[in-house]
Amino acid sequence: MLDYLGLCPRNKAVRIFSIRALNNYTTVFIDRDGTIGGNGHYQSLNDFELFPYALSSIARLKAHGMSVFALSNQTHIEKGDMNYYDFFNSLIRMGFDDAFICPHSEQTNCNCRKPKKGLIEQAHRKYNFQNEQSIIIGDRFSSDIQLAQNYQMLGIHVATGKFEPQYFIDNQNQQKKNIITVQNLESAVNYVLSN
């Protein structure tokens, strides 16, 4: 992506590129539970603890010109255990540019619960980004990484949340394209910024 043409002192056009031009990725979606903190299971806003590197990881992506969005299934909103707007605002305070949240339980059979496509469709309605230049980082193969596959995005699985042995074995056996597994969010960001 060319940001602008400038003139050098001798009046010759010089191409000046943004940091985005140097990186293939423009948009990163990051799961909450088990990815930026917690243990992969529901925790209230008061009980949820961020991993020490979470905020700096989000900030590093943004410093490189990327849009960084939270992406979360939160059944407990529908159950009344958590307020949607309190949850949304907590993610914005962490540094996310926006948050896409499914508040429904599996029994509701909505179209937004990961790995269904509704949350990404919401993001497409608000923002201009290409799937092939986008990444989903999360701790669950069954939702986060499957959603990345559904949209031909890079899926980066972090090993800090809920362990799903069958999905892990299936992924290792099939060696699916566009899926990598790393230790944590910090490692995922290191990978993104180096590729």
Tab-separated table of C-alpha atoms in Angstrom:
chain	number	residue	atom	x	y	z
A	1	MET	CA	0.000	0.000	0.000
A	2	LEU	CA	1.501	3.317	-1.069
A	3	ASP	CA	0.714	6.079	1.420
A	4	TYR	CA	1.955	9.031	-0.618
A	5	LEU	CA	4.519	10.291	-3.051
A	6	GLY	CA	6.935	12.881	-1.756
A	7	LEU	CA	9.468	15.062	-3.475
A	8	CYS	CA	13.126	14.791	-2.671
A	9	PRO	CA	15.262	17.971	-2.660
A	10	ARG	CA	16.009	17.583	-6.374
A	11	ASN	CA	12.284	17.480	-7.242
A	12	LYS	CA	12.332	13.790	-8.029
A	13	ALA	CA	9.385	11.726	-6.879
A	14	VAL	CA	10.241	9.399	-4.039
A	15	ARG	CA	7.910	6.643	-2.926
A	16	ILE	CA	7.366	6.593	0.811
A	17	PHE	CA	5.652	3.553	2.226
A	18	SER	CA	3.892	3.117	5.527
A	19	ILE	CA	4.815	0.301	7.887
A	20	ARG	CA	1.758	-1.549	6.565
A	21	ALA	CA	3.363	-1.716	3.167
A	22	LEU	CA	6.205	-3.670	4.693
A	23	ASN	CA	3.943	-6.220	6.372
A	24	ASN	CA	1.460	-8.557	4.678
A	25	TYR	CA	-1.044	-8.280	7.531
A	26	THR	CA	-3.330	-5.345	8.265
A	27	THR	CA	-5.928	-6.714	10.678
A	28	VAL	CA	-5.627	-8.900	13.773
A	29	PHE	CA	-8.519	-10.392	15.739
A	30	ILE	CA	-7.645	-11.598	19.250
A	31	ASP	CA	-9.720	-13.814	21.517
A	32	ARG	CA	-10.030	-12.887	25.207
A	33	ASP	CA	-10.342	-15.922	27.511
A	34	GLY	CA	-7.160	-17.973	27.479
A	35	THR	CA	-5.449	-15.720	24.930
A	36	ILE	CA	-4.911	-12.346	26.608
A	37	GLY	CA	-5.528	-13.665	30.120
A	38	GLY	CA	-7.483	-16.087	32.238
A	39	ASN	CA	-7.492	-19.832	31.750
A	40	GLY	CA	-9.784	-20.295	28.760
A	41	HIS	CA	-12.946	-20.440	30.840
A	42	TYR	CA	-15.361	-17.693	31.838
A	43	GLN	CA	-14.152	-15.265	34.472
A	44	SER	CA	-15.963	-12.132	35.592
A	45	LEU	CA	-14.486	-8.738	34.796
A	46	ASN	CA	-13.276	-8.458	38.398
A	47	ASP	CA	-11.656	-11.897	38.425
A	48	PHE	CA	-10.103	-11.800	34.962
A	49	GLU	CA	-6.317	-11.348	35.043
A	50	LEU	CA	-4.351	-10.320	31.971
A	51	PHE	CA	-1.130	-12.079	31.081
A	52	PRO	CA	1.832	-9.747	31.765
A	53	TYR	CA	2.579	-9.318	28.040
A	54	ALA	CA	-1.022	-8.837	26.829
A	55	LEU	CA	-1.266	-5.041	26.745
A	56	SER	CA	2.193	-4.559	25.258
A	57	SER	CA	1.413	-7.182	22.587
A	58	ILE	CA	-1.720	-5.298	21.523
A	59	ALA	CA	0.206	-2.016	21.534
A	60	ARG	CA	3.027	-3.472	19.405
A	61	LEU	CA	0.595	-4.555	16.683
A	62	LYS	CA	-1.041	-1.125	16.663
A	63	ALA	CA	2.349	0.598	16.558
A	64	HIS	CA	2.989	-1.285	13.312
A	65	GLY	CA	-0.164	0.158	11.762
A	66	MET	CA	-2.432	-2.835	12.245
A	67	SER	CA	-6.076	-2.729	13.290
A	68	VAL	CA	-6.502	-4.872	16.398
A	69	PHE	CA	-9.961	-6.147	17.300
A	70	ALA	CA	-11.199	-8.293	20.180
A	71	LEU	CA	-13.238	-11.331	19.173
A	72	SER	CA	-15.101	-13.192	21.912
A	73	ASN	CA	-17.899	-15.643	22.669
A	74	GLN	CA	-19.462	-14.649	26.012
A	75	THR	CA	-22.352	-16.923	26.925
A	76	HIS	CA	-22.576	-15.302	30.345
A	77	ILE	CA	-23.935	-12.085	28.845
A	78	GLU	CA	-27.077	-13.918	27.735
A	79	LYS	CA	-27.269	-15.623	31.125
A	80	GLY	CA	-27.189	-12.222	32.830
A	81	ASP	CA	-23.895	-12.768	34.645
A	82	MET	CA	-22.167	-10.001	32.671
A	83	ASN	CA	-23.261	-6.741	31.037
A	84	TYR	CA	-22.490	-6.469	27.315
A	85	TYR	CA	-21.402	-2.817	27.489
A	86	ASP	CA	-19.222	-3.326	30.565
A	87	PHE	CA	-17.515	-6.195	28.784
A	88	PHE	CA	-17.132	-4.221	25.543
A	89	ASN	CA	-15.688	-1.199	27.365
A	90	SER	CA	-13.216	-3.380	29.284
A	91	LEU	CA	-11.778	-4.558	25.954
A	92	ILE	CA	-11.530	-1.016	24.574
A	93	ARG	CA	-9.665	0.048	27.738
A	94	MET	CA	-7.132	-2.718	27.027
A	95	GLY	CA	-6.267	-0.999	23.746
A	96	PHE	CA	-8.404	-2.831	21.200
A	97	ASP	CA	-9.667	-0.672	18.339
A	98	ASP	CA	-13.066	-2.360	18.518
A	99	ALA	CA	-14.636	-5.526	19.878
A	100	PHE	CA	-16.899	-8.091	18.248
A	101	ILE	CA	-18.761	-10.118	20.853
A	102	CYS	CA	-21.246	-12.963	20.645
A	103	PRO	CA	-23.413	-12.736	23.793
A	104	HIS	CA	-25.333	-15.955	23.062
A	105	SER	CA	-25.260	-19.508	24.347
A	106	GLU	CA	-24.891	-22.431	21.947
A	107	GLN	CA	-28.579	-23.244	22.469
A	108	THR	CA	-29.608	-19.893	20.945
A	109	ASN	CA	-28.225	-21.077	17.591
A	110	CYS	CA	-27.209	-17.559	16.524
A	111	ASN	CA	-25.020	-16.785	13.526
A	112	CYS	CA	-22.334	-14.956	15.513
A	113	ARG	CA	-20.987	-17.583	17.901
A	114	LYS	CA	-17.481	-18.575	16.798
A	115	PRO	CA	-16.750	-20.489	14.578
A	116	LYS	CA	-19.832	-19.196	12.731
A	117	LYS	CA	-19.142	-16.223	10.492
A	118	GLY	CA	-21.337	-13.541	12.084
A	119	LEU	CA	-18.667	-11.670	14.032
A	120	ILE	CA	-16.381	-11.367	11.019
A	121	GLU	CA	-19.355	-10.258	8.904
A	122	GLN	CA	-20.024	-7.522	11.502
A	123	ALA	CA	-16.385	-6.448	11.255
A	124	HIS	CA	-16.581	-6.334	7.439
A	125	ARG	CA	-19.632	-4.060	7.647
A	126	LYS	CA	-17.689	-1.582	9.819
A	127	TYR	CA	-14.155	-1.815	8.431
A	128	ASN	CA	-12.425	-2.276	5.092
A	129	PHE	CA	-10.026	-5.216	5.326
A	130	GLN	CA	-9.118	-8.271	3.277
A	131	ASN	CA	-9.420	-11.752	4.782
A	132	GLU	CA	-6.094	-12.869	3.282
A	133	GLN	CA	-4.376	-9.994	5.139
A	134	SER	CA	-6.068	-10.834	8.432
A	135	ILE	CA	-5.216	-13.035	11.391
A	136	ILE	CA	-7.181	-14.620	14.208
A	137	ILE	CA	-5.234	-15.383	17.388
A	138	GLY	CA	-6.919	-17.637	19.928
A	139	ASP	CA	-6.611	-20.591	22.267
A	140	ARG	CA	-9.308	-22.852	20.807
A	141	PHE	CA	-9.046	-24.841	17.621
A	142	SER	CA	-12.804	-25.510	17.743
A	143	SER	CA	-13.795	-21.844	17.566
A	144	ASP	CA	-10.974	-19.346	16.939
A	145	ILE	CA	-8.867	-21.378	14.537
A	146	GLN	CA	-11.872	-22.911	12.804
A	147	LEU	CA	-13.221	-19.390	12.188
A	148	ALA	CA	-9.875	-18.405	10.665
A	149	GLN	CA	-10.118	-21.436	8.371
A	150	ASN	CA	-13.706	-20.547	7.422
A	151	TYR	CA	-12.471	-17.177	6.174
A	152	GLN	CA	-9.082	-18.226	4.749
A	153	MET	CA	-7.302	-16.141	7.387
A	154	LEU	CA	-4.104	-17.068	9.174
A	155	GLY	CA	-5.020	-18.809	12.427
A	156	ILE	CA	-2.503	-18.580	15.250
A	157	HIS	CA	-3.247	-20.975	18.089
A	158	VAL	CA	-1.815	-20.065	21.497
A	159	ALA	CA	-1.184	-22.771	24.077
A	160	THR	CA	-2.214	-20.682	27.091
A	161	GLY	CA	-5.934	-21.425	27.301
A	162	LYS	CA	-8.238	-24.400	27.184
A	163	PHE	CA	-6.530	-27.495	25.811
A	164	GLU	CA	-8.579	-29.394	23.241
A	165	PRO	CA	-6.655	-32.636	22.690
A	166	GLN	CA	-8.718	-34.004	19.792
A	167	TYR	CA	-8.532	-30.755	17.819
A	168	PHE	CA	-4.807	-30.515	18.531
A	169	ILE	CA	-4.211	-34.077	17.301
A	170	ASP	CA	-6.376	-33.512	14.202
A	171	ASN	CA	-4.522	-30.296	13.390
A	172	GLN	CA	-1.114	-31.979	13.783
A	173	ASN	CA	-2.148	-34.944	11.643
A	174	GLN	CA	-3.633	-32.876	8.842
A	175	GLN	CA	-1.006	-30.097	8.911
A	176	LYS	CA	-3.618	-27.626	7.763
A	177	LYS	CA	-2.559	-24.650	5.738
A	178	ASN	CA	-2.545	-21.266	7.462
A	179	ILE	CA	-2.498	-22.574	11.034
A	180	ILE	CA	0.426	-22.233	13.367
A	181	THR	CA	0.722	-22.947	17.080
A	182	VAL	CA	2.830	-20.821	19.391
A	183	GLN	CA	3.396	-20.619	23.126
A	184	ASN	CA	1.452	-17.427	23.873
A	185	LEU	CA	0.203	-14.085	22.566
A	186	GLU	CA	3.645	-12.518	22.801
A	187	SER	CA	5.064	-15.272	20.575
A	188	ALA	CA	2.165	-14.806	18.165
A	189	VAL	CA	2.874	-11.096	17.869
A	190	ASN	CA	6.586	-11.791	17.343
A	191	TYR	CA	5.618	-14.114	14.487
A	192	VAL	CA	3.233	-11.584	12.923
A	193	LEU	CA	5.752	-8.749	13.037
A	194	SER	CA	8.513	-10.859	11.547
A	195	ASN	CA	6.473	-12.133	8.578
